Each structure stands twice: as C-alpha cells, then as structure tokens.
Coordinates of C-alpha atoms and ligand atoms in Angstrom, one line a residue:
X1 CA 0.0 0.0 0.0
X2 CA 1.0 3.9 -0.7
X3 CA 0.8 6.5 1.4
X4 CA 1.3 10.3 1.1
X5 CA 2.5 12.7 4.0
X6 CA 4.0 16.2 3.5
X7 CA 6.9 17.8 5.8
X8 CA 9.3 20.5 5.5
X9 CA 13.0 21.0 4.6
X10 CA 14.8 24.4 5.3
X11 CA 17.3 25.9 2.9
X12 CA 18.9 28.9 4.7
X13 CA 15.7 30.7 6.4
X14 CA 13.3 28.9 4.1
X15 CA 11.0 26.2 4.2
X16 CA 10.6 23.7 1.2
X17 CA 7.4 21.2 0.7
X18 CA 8.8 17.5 1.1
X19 CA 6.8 14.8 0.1
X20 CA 7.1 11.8 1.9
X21 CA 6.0 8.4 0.2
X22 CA 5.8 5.5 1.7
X23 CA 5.0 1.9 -0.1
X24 CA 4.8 -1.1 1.7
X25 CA 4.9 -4.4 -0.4
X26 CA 4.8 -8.2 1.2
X27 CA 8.5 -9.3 0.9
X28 CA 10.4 -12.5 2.0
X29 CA 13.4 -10.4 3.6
X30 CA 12.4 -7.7 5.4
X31 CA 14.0 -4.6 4.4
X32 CA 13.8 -0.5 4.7
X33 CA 15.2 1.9 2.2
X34 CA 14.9 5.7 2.1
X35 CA 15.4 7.1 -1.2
X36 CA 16.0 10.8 -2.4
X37 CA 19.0 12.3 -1.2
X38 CA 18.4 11.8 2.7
X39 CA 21.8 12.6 4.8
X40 CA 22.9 9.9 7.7
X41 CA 20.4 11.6 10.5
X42 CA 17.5 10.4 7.9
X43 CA 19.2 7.5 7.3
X44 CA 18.9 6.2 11.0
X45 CA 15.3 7.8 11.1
X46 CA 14.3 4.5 10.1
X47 CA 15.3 2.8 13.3
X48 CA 14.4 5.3 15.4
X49 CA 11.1 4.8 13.6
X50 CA 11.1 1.5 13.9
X51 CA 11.7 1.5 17.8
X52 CA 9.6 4.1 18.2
X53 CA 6.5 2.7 16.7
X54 CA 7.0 -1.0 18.8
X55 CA 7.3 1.1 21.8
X56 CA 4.2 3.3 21.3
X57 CA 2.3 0.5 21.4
X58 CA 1.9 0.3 17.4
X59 CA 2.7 -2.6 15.0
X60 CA 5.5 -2.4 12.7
X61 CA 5.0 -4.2 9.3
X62 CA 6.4 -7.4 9.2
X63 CA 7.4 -9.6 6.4
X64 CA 7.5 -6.6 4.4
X65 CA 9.9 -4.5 2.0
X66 CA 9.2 -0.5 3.3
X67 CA 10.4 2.2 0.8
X68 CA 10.3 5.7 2.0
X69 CA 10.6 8.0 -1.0
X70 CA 11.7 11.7 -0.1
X71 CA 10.7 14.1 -2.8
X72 CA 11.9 16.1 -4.5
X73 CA 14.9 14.0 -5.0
X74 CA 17.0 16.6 -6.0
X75 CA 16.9 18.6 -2.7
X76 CA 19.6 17.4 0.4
X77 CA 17.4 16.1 3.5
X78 CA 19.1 16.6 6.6
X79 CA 18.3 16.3 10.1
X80 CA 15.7 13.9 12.1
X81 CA 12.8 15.8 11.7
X82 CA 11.7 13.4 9.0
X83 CA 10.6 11.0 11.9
X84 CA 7.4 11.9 12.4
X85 CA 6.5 12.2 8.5
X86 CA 7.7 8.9 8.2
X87 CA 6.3 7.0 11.1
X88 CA 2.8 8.6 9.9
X89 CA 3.6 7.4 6.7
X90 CA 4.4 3.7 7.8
X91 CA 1.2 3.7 10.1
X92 CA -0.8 5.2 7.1
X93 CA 0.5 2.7 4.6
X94 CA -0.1 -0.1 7.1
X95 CA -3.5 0.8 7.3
X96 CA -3.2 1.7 11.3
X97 CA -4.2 5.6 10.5
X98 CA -6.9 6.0 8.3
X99 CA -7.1 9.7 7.5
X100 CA -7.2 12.2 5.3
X101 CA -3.7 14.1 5.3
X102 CA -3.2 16.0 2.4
X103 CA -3.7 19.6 4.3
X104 CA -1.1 18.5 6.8
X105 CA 2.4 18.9 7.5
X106 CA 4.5 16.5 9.9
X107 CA 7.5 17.8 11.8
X108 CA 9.8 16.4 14.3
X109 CA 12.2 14.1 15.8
X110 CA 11.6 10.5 17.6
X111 CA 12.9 9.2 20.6
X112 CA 13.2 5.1 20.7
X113 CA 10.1 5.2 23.3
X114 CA 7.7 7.6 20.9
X115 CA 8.3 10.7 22.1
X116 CA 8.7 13.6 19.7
X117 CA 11.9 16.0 20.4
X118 CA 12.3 19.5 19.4
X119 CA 13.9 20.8 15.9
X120 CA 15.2 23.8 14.4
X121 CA 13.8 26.0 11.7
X122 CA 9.8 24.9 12.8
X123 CA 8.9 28.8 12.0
X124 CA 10.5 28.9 8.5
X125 CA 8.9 25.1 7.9
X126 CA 5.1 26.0 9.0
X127 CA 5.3 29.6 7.0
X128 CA 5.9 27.5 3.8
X129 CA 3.4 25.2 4.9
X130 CA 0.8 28.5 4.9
X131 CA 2.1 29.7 1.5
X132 CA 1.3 26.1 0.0
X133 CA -2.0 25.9 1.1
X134 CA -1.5 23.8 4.2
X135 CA -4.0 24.1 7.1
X136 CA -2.4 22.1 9.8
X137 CA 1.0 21.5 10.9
X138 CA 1.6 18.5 13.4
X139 CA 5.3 19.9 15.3
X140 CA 6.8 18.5 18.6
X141 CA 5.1 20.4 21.7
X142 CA 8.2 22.6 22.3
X143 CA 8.4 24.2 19.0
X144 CA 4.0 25.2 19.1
X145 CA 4.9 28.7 20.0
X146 CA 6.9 29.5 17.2
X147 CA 4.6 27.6 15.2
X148 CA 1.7 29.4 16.4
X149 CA 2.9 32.9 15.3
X150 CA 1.8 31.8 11.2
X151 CA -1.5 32.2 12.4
X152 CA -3.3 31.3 9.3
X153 CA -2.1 27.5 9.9
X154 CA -3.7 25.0 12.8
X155 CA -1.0 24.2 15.2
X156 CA -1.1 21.0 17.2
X157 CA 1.9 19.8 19.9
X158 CA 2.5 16.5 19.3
X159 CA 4.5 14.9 22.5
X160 CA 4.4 11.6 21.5
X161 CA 3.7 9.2 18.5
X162 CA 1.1 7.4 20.1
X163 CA -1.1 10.6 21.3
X164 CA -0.5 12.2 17.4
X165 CA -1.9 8.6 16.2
X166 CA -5.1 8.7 18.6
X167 CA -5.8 11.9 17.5
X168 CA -5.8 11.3 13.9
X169 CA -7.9 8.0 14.4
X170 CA -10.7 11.1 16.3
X171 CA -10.1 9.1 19.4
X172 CA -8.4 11.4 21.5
X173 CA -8.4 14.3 20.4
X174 CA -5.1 16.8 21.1
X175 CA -6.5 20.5 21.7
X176 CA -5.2 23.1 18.7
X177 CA -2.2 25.9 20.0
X178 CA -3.7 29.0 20.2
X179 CA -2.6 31.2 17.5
X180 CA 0.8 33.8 18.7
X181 CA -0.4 37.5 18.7
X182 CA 2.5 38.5 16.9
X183 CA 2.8 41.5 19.5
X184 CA 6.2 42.5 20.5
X185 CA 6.2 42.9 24.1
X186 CA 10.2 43.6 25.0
X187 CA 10.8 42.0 27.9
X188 CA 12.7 43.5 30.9
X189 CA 16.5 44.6 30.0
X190 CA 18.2 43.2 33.0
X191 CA 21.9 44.4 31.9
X192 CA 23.6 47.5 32.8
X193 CA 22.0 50.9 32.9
X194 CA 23.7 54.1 31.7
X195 CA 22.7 55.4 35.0
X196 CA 25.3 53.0 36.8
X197 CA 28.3 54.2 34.9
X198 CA 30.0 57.1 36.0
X199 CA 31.1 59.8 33.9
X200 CA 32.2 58.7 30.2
X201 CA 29.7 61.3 29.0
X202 CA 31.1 62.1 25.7
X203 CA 31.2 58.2 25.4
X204 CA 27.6 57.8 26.3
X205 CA 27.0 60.5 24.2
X206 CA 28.5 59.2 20.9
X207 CA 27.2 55.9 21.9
X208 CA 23.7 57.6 21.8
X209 CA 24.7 59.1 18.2
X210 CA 25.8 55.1 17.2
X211 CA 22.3 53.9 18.3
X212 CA 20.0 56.6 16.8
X213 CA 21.9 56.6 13.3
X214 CA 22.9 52.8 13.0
X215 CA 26.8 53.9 13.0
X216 CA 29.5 51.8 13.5
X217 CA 31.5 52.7 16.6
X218 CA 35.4 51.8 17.8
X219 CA 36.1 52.4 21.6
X220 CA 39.7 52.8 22.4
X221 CA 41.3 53.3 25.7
X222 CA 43.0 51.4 28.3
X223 CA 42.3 48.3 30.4
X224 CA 39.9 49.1 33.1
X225 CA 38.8 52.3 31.6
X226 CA 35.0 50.8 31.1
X227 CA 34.9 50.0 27.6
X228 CA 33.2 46.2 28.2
X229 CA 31.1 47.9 30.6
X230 CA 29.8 50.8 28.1
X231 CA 28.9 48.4 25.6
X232 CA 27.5 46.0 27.2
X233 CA 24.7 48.6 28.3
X234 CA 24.3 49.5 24.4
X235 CA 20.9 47.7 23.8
X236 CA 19.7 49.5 27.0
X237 CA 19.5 52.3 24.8
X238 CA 17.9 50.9 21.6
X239 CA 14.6 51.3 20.4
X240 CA 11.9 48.3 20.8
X241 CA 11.9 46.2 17.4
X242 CA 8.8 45.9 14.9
X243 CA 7.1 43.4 14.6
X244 CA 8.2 42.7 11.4
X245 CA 11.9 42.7 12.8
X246 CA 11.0 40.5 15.6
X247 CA 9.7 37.8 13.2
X248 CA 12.5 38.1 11.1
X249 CA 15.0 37.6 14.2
X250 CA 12.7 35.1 15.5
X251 CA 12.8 32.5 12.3
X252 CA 16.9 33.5 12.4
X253 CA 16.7 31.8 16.1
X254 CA 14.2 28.7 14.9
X255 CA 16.5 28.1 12.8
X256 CA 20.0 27.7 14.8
X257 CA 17.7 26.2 17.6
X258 CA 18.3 29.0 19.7
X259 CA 14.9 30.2 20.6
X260 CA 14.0 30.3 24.3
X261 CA 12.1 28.3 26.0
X262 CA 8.6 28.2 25.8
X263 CA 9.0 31.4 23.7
X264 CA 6.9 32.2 20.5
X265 CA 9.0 35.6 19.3
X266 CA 12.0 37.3 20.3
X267 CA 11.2 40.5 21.2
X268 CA 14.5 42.1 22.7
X269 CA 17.1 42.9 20.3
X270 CA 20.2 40.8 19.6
X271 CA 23.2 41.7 21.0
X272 CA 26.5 39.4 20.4
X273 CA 29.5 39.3 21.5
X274 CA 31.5 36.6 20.2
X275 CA 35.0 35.5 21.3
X276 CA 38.1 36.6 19.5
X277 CA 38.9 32.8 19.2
X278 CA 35.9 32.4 16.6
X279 CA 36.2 30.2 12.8
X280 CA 34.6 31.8 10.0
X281 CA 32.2 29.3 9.9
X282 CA 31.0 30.5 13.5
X283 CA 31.5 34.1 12.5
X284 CA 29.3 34.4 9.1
X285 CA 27.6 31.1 8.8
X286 CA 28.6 27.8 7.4
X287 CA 28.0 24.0 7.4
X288 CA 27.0 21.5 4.5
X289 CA 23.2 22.8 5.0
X290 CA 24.1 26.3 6.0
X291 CA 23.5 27.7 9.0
X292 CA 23.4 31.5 10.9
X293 CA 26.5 32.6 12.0
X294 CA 27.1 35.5 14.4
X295 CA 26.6 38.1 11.8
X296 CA 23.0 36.9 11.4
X297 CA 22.4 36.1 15.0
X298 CA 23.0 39.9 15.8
X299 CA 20.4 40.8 12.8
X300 CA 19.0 44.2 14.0
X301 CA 20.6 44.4 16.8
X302 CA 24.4 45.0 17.5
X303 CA 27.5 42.7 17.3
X304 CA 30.4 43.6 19.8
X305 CA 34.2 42.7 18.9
X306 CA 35.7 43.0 22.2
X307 CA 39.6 43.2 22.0
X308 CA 39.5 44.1 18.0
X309 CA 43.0 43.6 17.3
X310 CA 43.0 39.9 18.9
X311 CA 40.4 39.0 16.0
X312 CA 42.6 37.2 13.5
X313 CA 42.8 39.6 10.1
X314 CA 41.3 37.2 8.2
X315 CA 38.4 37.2 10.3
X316 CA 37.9 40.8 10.4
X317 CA 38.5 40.9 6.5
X318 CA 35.3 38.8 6.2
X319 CA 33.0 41.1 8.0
X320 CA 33.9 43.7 5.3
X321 CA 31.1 42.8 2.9
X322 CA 28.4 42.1 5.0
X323 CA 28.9 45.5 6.7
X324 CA 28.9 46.7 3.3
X325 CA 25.6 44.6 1.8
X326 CA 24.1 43.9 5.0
X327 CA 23.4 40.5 3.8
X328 CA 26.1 37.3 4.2
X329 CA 25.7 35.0 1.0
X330 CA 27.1 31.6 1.7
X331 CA 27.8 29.4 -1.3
X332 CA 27.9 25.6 -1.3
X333 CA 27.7 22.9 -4.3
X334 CA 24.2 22.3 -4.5
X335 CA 23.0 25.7 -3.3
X336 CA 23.9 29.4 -2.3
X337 CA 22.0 30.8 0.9
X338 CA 21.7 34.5 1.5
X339 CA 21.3 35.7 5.7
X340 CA 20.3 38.7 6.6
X341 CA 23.5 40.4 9.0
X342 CA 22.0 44.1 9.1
X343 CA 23.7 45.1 12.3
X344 CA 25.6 47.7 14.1
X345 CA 29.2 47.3 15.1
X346 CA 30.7 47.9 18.8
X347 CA 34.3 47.5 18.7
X348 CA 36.3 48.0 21.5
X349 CA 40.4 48.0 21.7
X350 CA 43.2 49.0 23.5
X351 CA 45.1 51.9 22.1
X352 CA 48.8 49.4 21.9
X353 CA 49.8 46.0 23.3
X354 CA 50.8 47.2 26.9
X355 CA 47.7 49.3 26.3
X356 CA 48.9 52.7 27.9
X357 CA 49.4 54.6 25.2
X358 CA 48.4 58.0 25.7
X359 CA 47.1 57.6 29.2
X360 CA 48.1 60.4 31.5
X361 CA 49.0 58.7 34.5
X362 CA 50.7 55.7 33.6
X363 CA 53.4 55.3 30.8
X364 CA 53.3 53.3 27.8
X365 CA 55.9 50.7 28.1
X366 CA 55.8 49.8 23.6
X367 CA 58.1 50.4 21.6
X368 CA 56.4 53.2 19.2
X369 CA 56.4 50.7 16.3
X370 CA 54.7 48.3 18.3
X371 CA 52.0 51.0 18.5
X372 CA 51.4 51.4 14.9
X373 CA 52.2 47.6 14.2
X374 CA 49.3 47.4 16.7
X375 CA 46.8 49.9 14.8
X376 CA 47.9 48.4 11.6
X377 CA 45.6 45.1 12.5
X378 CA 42.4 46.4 11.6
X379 CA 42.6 47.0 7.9
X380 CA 41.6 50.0 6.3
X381 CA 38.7 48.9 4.6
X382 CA 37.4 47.8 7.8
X383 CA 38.0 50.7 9.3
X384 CA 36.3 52.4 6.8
X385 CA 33.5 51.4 7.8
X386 CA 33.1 53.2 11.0
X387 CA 31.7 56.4 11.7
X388 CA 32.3 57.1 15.2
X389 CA 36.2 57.3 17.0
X390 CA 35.7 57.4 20.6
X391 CA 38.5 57.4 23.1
X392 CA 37.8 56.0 26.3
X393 CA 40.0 57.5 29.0
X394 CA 40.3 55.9 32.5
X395 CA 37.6 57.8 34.9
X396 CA 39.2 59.5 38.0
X397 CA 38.9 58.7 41.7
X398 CA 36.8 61.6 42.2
X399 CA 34.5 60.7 39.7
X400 CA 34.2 56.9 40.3
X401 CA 33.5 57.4 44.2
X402 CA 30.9 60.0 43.4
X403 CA 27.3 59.2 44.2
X404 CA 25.7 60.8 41.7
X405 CA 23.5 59.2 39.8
X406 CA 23.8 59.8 35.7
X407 CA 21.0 59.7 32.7
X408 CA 19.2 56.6 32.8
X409 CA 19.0 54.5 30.1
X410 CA 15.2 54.7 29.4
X411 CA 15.6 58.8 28.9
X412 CA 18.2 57.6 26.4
X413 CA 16.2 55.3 24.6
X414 CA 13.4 57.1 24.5
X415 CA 15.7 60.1 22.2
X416 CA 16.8 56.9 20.1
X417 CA 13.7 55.5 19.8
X418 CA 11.9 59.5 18.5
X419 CA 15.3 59.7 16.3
X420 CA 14.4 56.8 14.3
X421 CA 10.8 57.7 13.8
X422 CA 12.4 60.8 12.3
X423 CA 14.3 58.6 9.5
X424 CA 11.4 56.2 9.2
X425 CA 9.0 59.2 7.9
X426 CA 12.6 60.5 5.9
X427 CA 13.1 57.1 4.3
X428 CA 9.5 55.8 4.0
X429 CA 9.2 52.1 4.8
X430 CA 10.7 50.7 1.9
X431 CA 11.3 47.2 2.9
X432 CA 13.7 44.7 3.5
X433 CA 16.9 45.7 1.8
X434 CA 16.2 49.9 1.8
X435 CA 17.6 52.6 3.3
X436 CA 16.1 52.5 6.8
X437 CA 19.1 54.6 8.8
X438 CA 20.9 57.8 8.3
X439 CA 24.4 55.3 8.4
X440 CA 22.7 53.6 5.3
X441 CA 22.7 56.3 2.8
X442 CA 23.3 56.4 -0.4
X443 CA 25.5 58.9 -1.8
X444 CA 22.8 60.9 -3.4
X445 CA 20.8 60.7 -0.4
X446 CA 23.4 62.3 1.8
X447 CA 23.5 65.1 -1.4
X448 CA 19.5 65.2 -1.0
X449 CA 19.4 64.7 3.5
X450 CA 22.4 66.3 4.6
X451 CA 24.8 68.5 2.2
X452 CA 21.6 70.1 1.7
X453 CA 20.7 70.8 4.1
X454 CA 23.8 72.8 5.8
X455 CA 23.4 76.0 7.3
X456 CA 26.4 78.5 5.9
X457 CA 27.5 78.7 9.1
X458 CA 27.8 74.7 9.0
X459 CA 28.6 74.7 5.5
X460 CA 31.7 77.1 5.9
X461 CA 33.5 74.8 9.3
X462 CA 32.8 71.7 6.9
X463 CA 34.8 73.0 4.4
X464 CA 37.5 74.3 7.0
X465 CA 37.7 70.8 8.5
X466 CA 38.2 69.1 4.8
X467 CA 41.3 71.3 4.3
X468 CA 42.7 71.8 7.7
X469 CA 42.4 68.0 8.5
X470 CA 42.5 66.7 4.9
X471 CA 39.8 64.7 4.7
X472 CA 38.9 61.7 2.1
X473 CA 35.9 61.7 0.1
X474 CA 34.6 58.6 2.5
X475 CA 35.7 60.5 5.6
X476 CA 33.8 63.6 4.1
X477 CA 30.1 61.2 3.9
X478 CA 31.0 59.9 6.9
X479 CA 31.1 63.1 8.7
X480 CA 27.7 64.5 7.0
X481 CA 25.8 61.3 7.5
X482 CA 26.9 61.6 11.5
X483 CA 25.8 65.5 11.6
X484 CA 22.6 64.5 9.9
X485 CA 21.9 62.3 12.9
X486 CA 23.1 64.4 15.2
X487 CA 20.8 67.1 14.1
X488 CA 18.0 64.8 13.8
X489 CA 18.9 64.1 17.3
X490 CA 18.2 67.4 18.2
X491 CA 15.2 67.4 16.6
X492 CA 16.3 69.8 13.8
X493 CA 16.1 69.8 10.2
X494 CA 18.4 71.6 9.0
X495 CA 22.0 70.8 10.0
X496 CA 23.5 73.7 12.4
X497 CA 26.9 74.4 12.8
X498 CA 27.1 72.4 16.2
X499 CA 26.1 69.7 14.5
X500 CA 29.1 69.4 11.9
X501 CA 31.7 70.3 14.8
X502 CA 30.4 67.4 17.0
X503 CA 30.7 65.0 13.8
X504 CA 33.7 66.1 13.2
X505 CA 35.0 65.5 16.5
X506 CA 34.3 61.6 15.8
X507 CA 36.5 60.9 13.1
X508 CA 39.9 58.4 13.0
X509 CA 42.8 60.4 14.5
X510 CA 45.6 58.3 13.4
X511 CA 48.7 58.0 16.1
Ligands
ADP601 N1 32.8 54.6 34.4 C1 32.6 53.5 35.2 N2 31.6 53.5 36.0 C2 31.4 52.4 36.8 N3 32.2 51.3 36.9 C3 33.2 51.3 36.0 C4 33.5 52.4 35.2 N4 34.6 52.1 34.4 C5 35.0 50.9 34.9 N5 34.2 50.4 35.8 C6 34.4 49.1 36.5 O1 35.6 48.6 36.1 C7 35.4 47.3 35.6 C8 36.3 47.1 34.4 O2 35.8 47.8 33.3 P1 35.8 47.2 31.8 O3 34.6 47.6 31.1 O4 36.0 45.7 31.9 O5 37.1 47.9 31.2 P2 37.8 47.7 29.8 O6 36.9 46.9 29.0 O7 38.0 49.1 29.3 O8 39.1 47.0 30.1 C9 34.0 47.2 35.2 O9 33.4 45.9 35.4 C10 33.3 48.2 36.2 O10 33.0 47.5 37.4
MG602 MG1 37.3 45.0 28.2

C-alpha cells in the first residue's frame, strides 16, 4: 500500500514542501530503504522509527519490504525531523491511521520510546506550509509557540507518536495551540544601565549618536577604563523592534535552535558578542546545509568585537562585505544561501599592546612601532566602515567614588527611539533591503538629506575641516551622514553648525 505525507525541509531561512512516500509491499526479507538524497540523521530515522512505533504500542510491518521515498529528489534532507512524516507514513500505509492528510504537515524528531523531540527552523517550515495551502501543521510540543505565530495555519503539539496517532484516528483528540499574537512585548532589559556608569559622558553621548543613526563605533582606551562595561549597556539604549523585525530575528533563532524556551518571538534585540577565538564558519555562517552565523544572530541588533585587534585579520577581513551589503551570502555545491546580517558594530580596543598609550597617568611601556604595528591590524577597509572614533580614557577617583546618579538608560532610549521615527518618515518604509538609517545612505541621499541641508555657518566649518584635516571623500560622507543624525537628534532639520563640529570630532585620529 501507498501512502502520502508532506513535511518540511529548510534551505537557509526557508522552508521547502517534502513529500514523503511510503509503499509497503509483502517481501520475504524484510528490508527499509529511504530514497531521495536523505543525509545519515535520515538514514537512522528508520530505526528510530522502527523502535519508536514498537514502543508506542503500534505494530511495525512485518514480512514486508518499506520504501520511503523523499521528494523532491534533488533537494539534500538533513536532520531527524523526518521521523514523524515517516512513522505517519508507515502507520498510514499499514493501514493503522486512516485519514485524510493531504492539508497537513508532519514535523519532528523521535525518541526510541515515541516521544517527539524539538527541531530547528519549525517557524520557516510551518510559513511555507501556509504559503502552500497547508491548514495544519503537526510539530513537537516545544516548537508550538513559534509555530503558532503563522496564524493562518492549525498548530497541534504532538508529545508523542502514540497521542498524534489517537488523535488522527478522532479518538483522543489533542487541543489546537492558540494562534501567537505576533505583539512584540520587549521584555525587561536586565543588563547595565547608563545610569550606573559614572562619567564617560562624551562616550555615552557618541554611543547615543551610534544607536539613533545605525553607525558603526570603535572604543579605544586602556584596560579598566570601562569599555566592556559601556557596551554592554548599548541595547539598553535601543529602540523596541517591529514586529516585522522581531519575526524576522525570530525565524533566524528557529533556525540555529536558539529560541528560548517556551517562547513564541524574540522581542528584545540581539546583541552578540563573540569570542576573538571564533572560525569563520561560526562568525558568518557555514555547514554543509548552511547555518546562521554570528553576523545573522545579531540581525537588528548589535555585534560587539571586544579586543578588536586579537580577531585574526582574516576574520575581520570577512566582515567587510556584510557590513557593506548587509546581507552574508554563503555558497555551497548544491545551493547558495543569503542571511540577513543588518547590524551595528561595537568594537572596543586598546590603544597598543601594553595598552597605555596616551594615558596620562601611567606610561606606555611599547616600543612606538609596536604601537602602529598594533593599529595596523584592523585593515583599512574595515576601518572604513566606521563612523564614530571614541576614546575612552580611565575615569578619575573623584568621579568613580561619586554618588551621583547619571541619565538613565530609558531617557536615552526614549531620544533613540523618536530619532528613528524621524528617519522612518525620511526614508518611507521601503522594505527589507532599503535605506532604513541615516548610516545607510546612499551617496545621493546624503546630497539630498544632509549637504543640503547645511546652514552657511555649518557649510563654511565643513569646508574648514576638509582642508585643515585633509579629509577623504569617504571620511567627508562619513562626517555628513553623523551630523545628519546628530541634528536629527536634536530634533532639527536643518543641520547647524554644532552639528558638523560634533561629527567632526568623531572621526579616526591616526597615532
Ligand atoms: N565609568 C565607570 N563606572 C562604573 N564602573 C566602572 C566604570 N569604568 C570601569 N568600571 C568598573 O571597572 C570594571 C572594568 O571595566 P571594563 O569595562 O572591563 O574595562 P575595559 O573593558 O575598558 O578594560 C567594570 O566591570 C566596572 O565594574
Ligand atoms: Mg574590556
């Protein structure tokens, strides 16, 4: 007998419709085969089927020759959640389920005793299911929440093969998920508040600047002088996602498993801070079936390179292009996957190897061309790509044993969050891909938004700061595309001279 189920396989941060034959035939050897490119996880799902069907309490064919055909057989299976496809199948072709499963979708992993485990990518796999008509999706009780947010599509949590089988014979019956609200209700920031750090105002400041704009920001100053500290408070300051962003982050985090528990949507943005010790593959993605690095993992949010020059140079050389394109293409043999990486970067470094270089109180002990050897590890084009210079000198006694409490984060965010709104209604919402930040504009948009937009009085120290400090072209968008959100900041449009002179101030100062 033949029978038809339909499942899910993910390429990148899409789902693909998988068809999932099964024909049983009376055979003197017993035997199994899967067909259609399945990898060795799907290979063993047939003993983990097996087991798991004995052990729910099922019958497993015997005397019988099973072939499980996955199509389309040009696209690479991977993973175990074709257990639960398959084991419907077998019951289905056996004649143990007798049910109409063509609007369905089966996801999910079984244990040798019947139980269904989690998998990764569920949001990705039930969306597709929605966009090819599907009206239920069957997907191990851990990943429902996720599920749940395509509303459009039934969502059951299946715990175990045996309850998923009573239910489909009507006997009893397993209660739908509600559907996810798709609201974005940011949860709690428990890190550290602006209002705990003392003084480092012009850092907090340009930090501000980084946040409302999008810019890319390098601390430098020495050990101890707070630059961990500072940010690691950065999302403290940033604006609540859309929902649109939190769904996109969300199906990111179905698919490298790294939704939390229990959770439906991320709602807090991503902030990352990988080790300087990362591979590529962990940095911008990899694997035979490609999966999110941390570029993509910090996807609207911001990824933090503590201890810049530590990162190998080959390692900082790959981040060039997706902080160019915002987007990390990963190619393969049989396919080329594109993740999202729209992020900002927090770098932090010390100024040279002993790192007292240029610190008032305590003397550099490096040889100066250890200094510049020391500089020279973040490449130019890197470099480049940041708008914001901030030095990060050691706060005084005086200041550190102060009680005085600073700006708190909230008053901050709350600036951030009406800055954007000011470059949303400037931009228009054009979609995944457009200019959505001041730090994202085009050339002719910085003609049209900002060198436009000078005052004289602005106009006249702009030009006075490109000859007197001889800046580059790229050093010359940099600087307007900063004032622009620095005016925007104030809530002006026009860009006054203050503006310019406070951008200014943020540029590379070479040693
Ligand atoms: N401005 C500050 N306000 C409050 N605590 C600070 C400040 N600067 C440094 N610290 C304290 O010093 C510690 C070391 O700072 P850290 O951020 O690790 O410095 P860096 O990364 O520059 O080496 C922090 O954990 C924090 O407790
Ligand atoms: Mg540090």
């Amino acid at each position: 007998m033949l029978a038809k189920v339909y499942s899910c396989a993910l390429i990148g941060l899409e789902g693909e419709l998988v068809e999932v034959e099964v024909d049983i035939s009376r055979a003197q050897l017993p035997n199994t085969a899967i067909v259609g490119l399945p990898d060795a996880a799907v290979q063993e799902a047939k003993e983990r089927v097996r087991a798991a069907i004995r052990n729910g309490g099922l019958t497993w064919p015997f005397n019988t020759r099973i072939v499980v055909n996955l199509a389309p057989a040009d696209l690479r299976k991977e993973g175990p959640s074709y257990d639960l496809p398959i084991a419907v199948g077998v019951l289905a072709a056996s004649g143990q389920i007798v049910a109409d499963l063509e609007d369905a979708v089966f996801i999910g992993e079984l244990s040798l005793d019947g139980d269904v485990r989690a998998v990764h990518g569920v949001l990705p796999m039930v969306a597709l299911a929605r966009a090819r008509g599907k009206k239920r999706a069957f997907v191990p009780a851990a990943n429902a929440p996720e599920a749940a947010l395509v509303r459009e599509v039934e969502v059951f949590p299946v715990s175990s093969l045996a309850s998923l089988t009573s239910h489909l014979l009507g006997a009893v019956p397993i209660e739908r998920f509600p559907p996810g609200t798709g609201a974005t209700e940011p949860e709690l920031y428990r890190g550290t508040d602006f209002a705990d750090i003392v003084g480092q105002e012009h850092v907090k400041r340009a930090l501000e600047v980084a946040a409302a704009g999008g810019h890319n920001v390098i601390m430098r100053g020495p050990p101890g002088s707070g630059k961990t500290l500072l940010a690691r408070a950065v999302p403290s300051i940033l604006p609540p996602m859309s929902t649109t962003e939190a769904l996109e982050v969300t199906r990111i985090y179905s698919v490298a498993a790294l939704l939390p528990a229990g959770s439906g949507l991320v709602t807090t943005r991503p902030f990352r801070a990988p080790h300087h010790t990362i591979s590529h593959a962990g940095l911008v993605g990899g694997g035979t079936m490609p999966r999110p690095g941390e570029i993509t993992l910090c996807h609207r949010g911001v990824l933090f390179l503590d201890e810049l020059p530590e990162f190998g140079p080959q390692v900082l050389e790959v981040l060039r292009q997706p902080i160019e394109d915002r987007v990390v293409t990963i190619s393969r043999a049989r396919m080329s996957v594109t993740f999202p990486a729209n992020f900002s970067l927090i770098a932090a470094m010390n100024p040279c190897p002993c790192g007292y270089y240029g610190d008032p109180a305590r003397e550099c002990s490096c040889p100066p061309s250890a200094v510049s050897r020391y500089q020279r590890r973040i490449s130019g084009p890197l470099l480049d790509r940041i708008d914001l210079f901030v030095d990060v000198p050691r706060v005084a006694y005086e200041k550190l044993a102060s009680t005085a409490k600073a700006e708190p984060s909230a008053t901050v965010a709350a600036r951030v969050h009406q800055t954007r709104a000011v470059q949303r209604a400037r931009f228009g919402d054009c979609g995944p891909g457009g200019t959505a930040l001041n730090s994202e504009m085009n050339a002719s948009q910085v003609r049209d938004h900002a060198q436009l937009q000078l005052s004289d009085d602005a106009g006249r120290l702009l030009r006075l700061a490109v000859e007197q400090l001889n800046l580059s072209a790229r050093a010359f968008h940099r600087v307007l595309k900063l004032a622009r959100t620095i005016a925007d900041l104030a809530g002006s449009d026009r860009i006054e001279q203050p503006h310019v002179a406070e951008s200014v101030q943020y540029r590379e100062r070479a040693e």
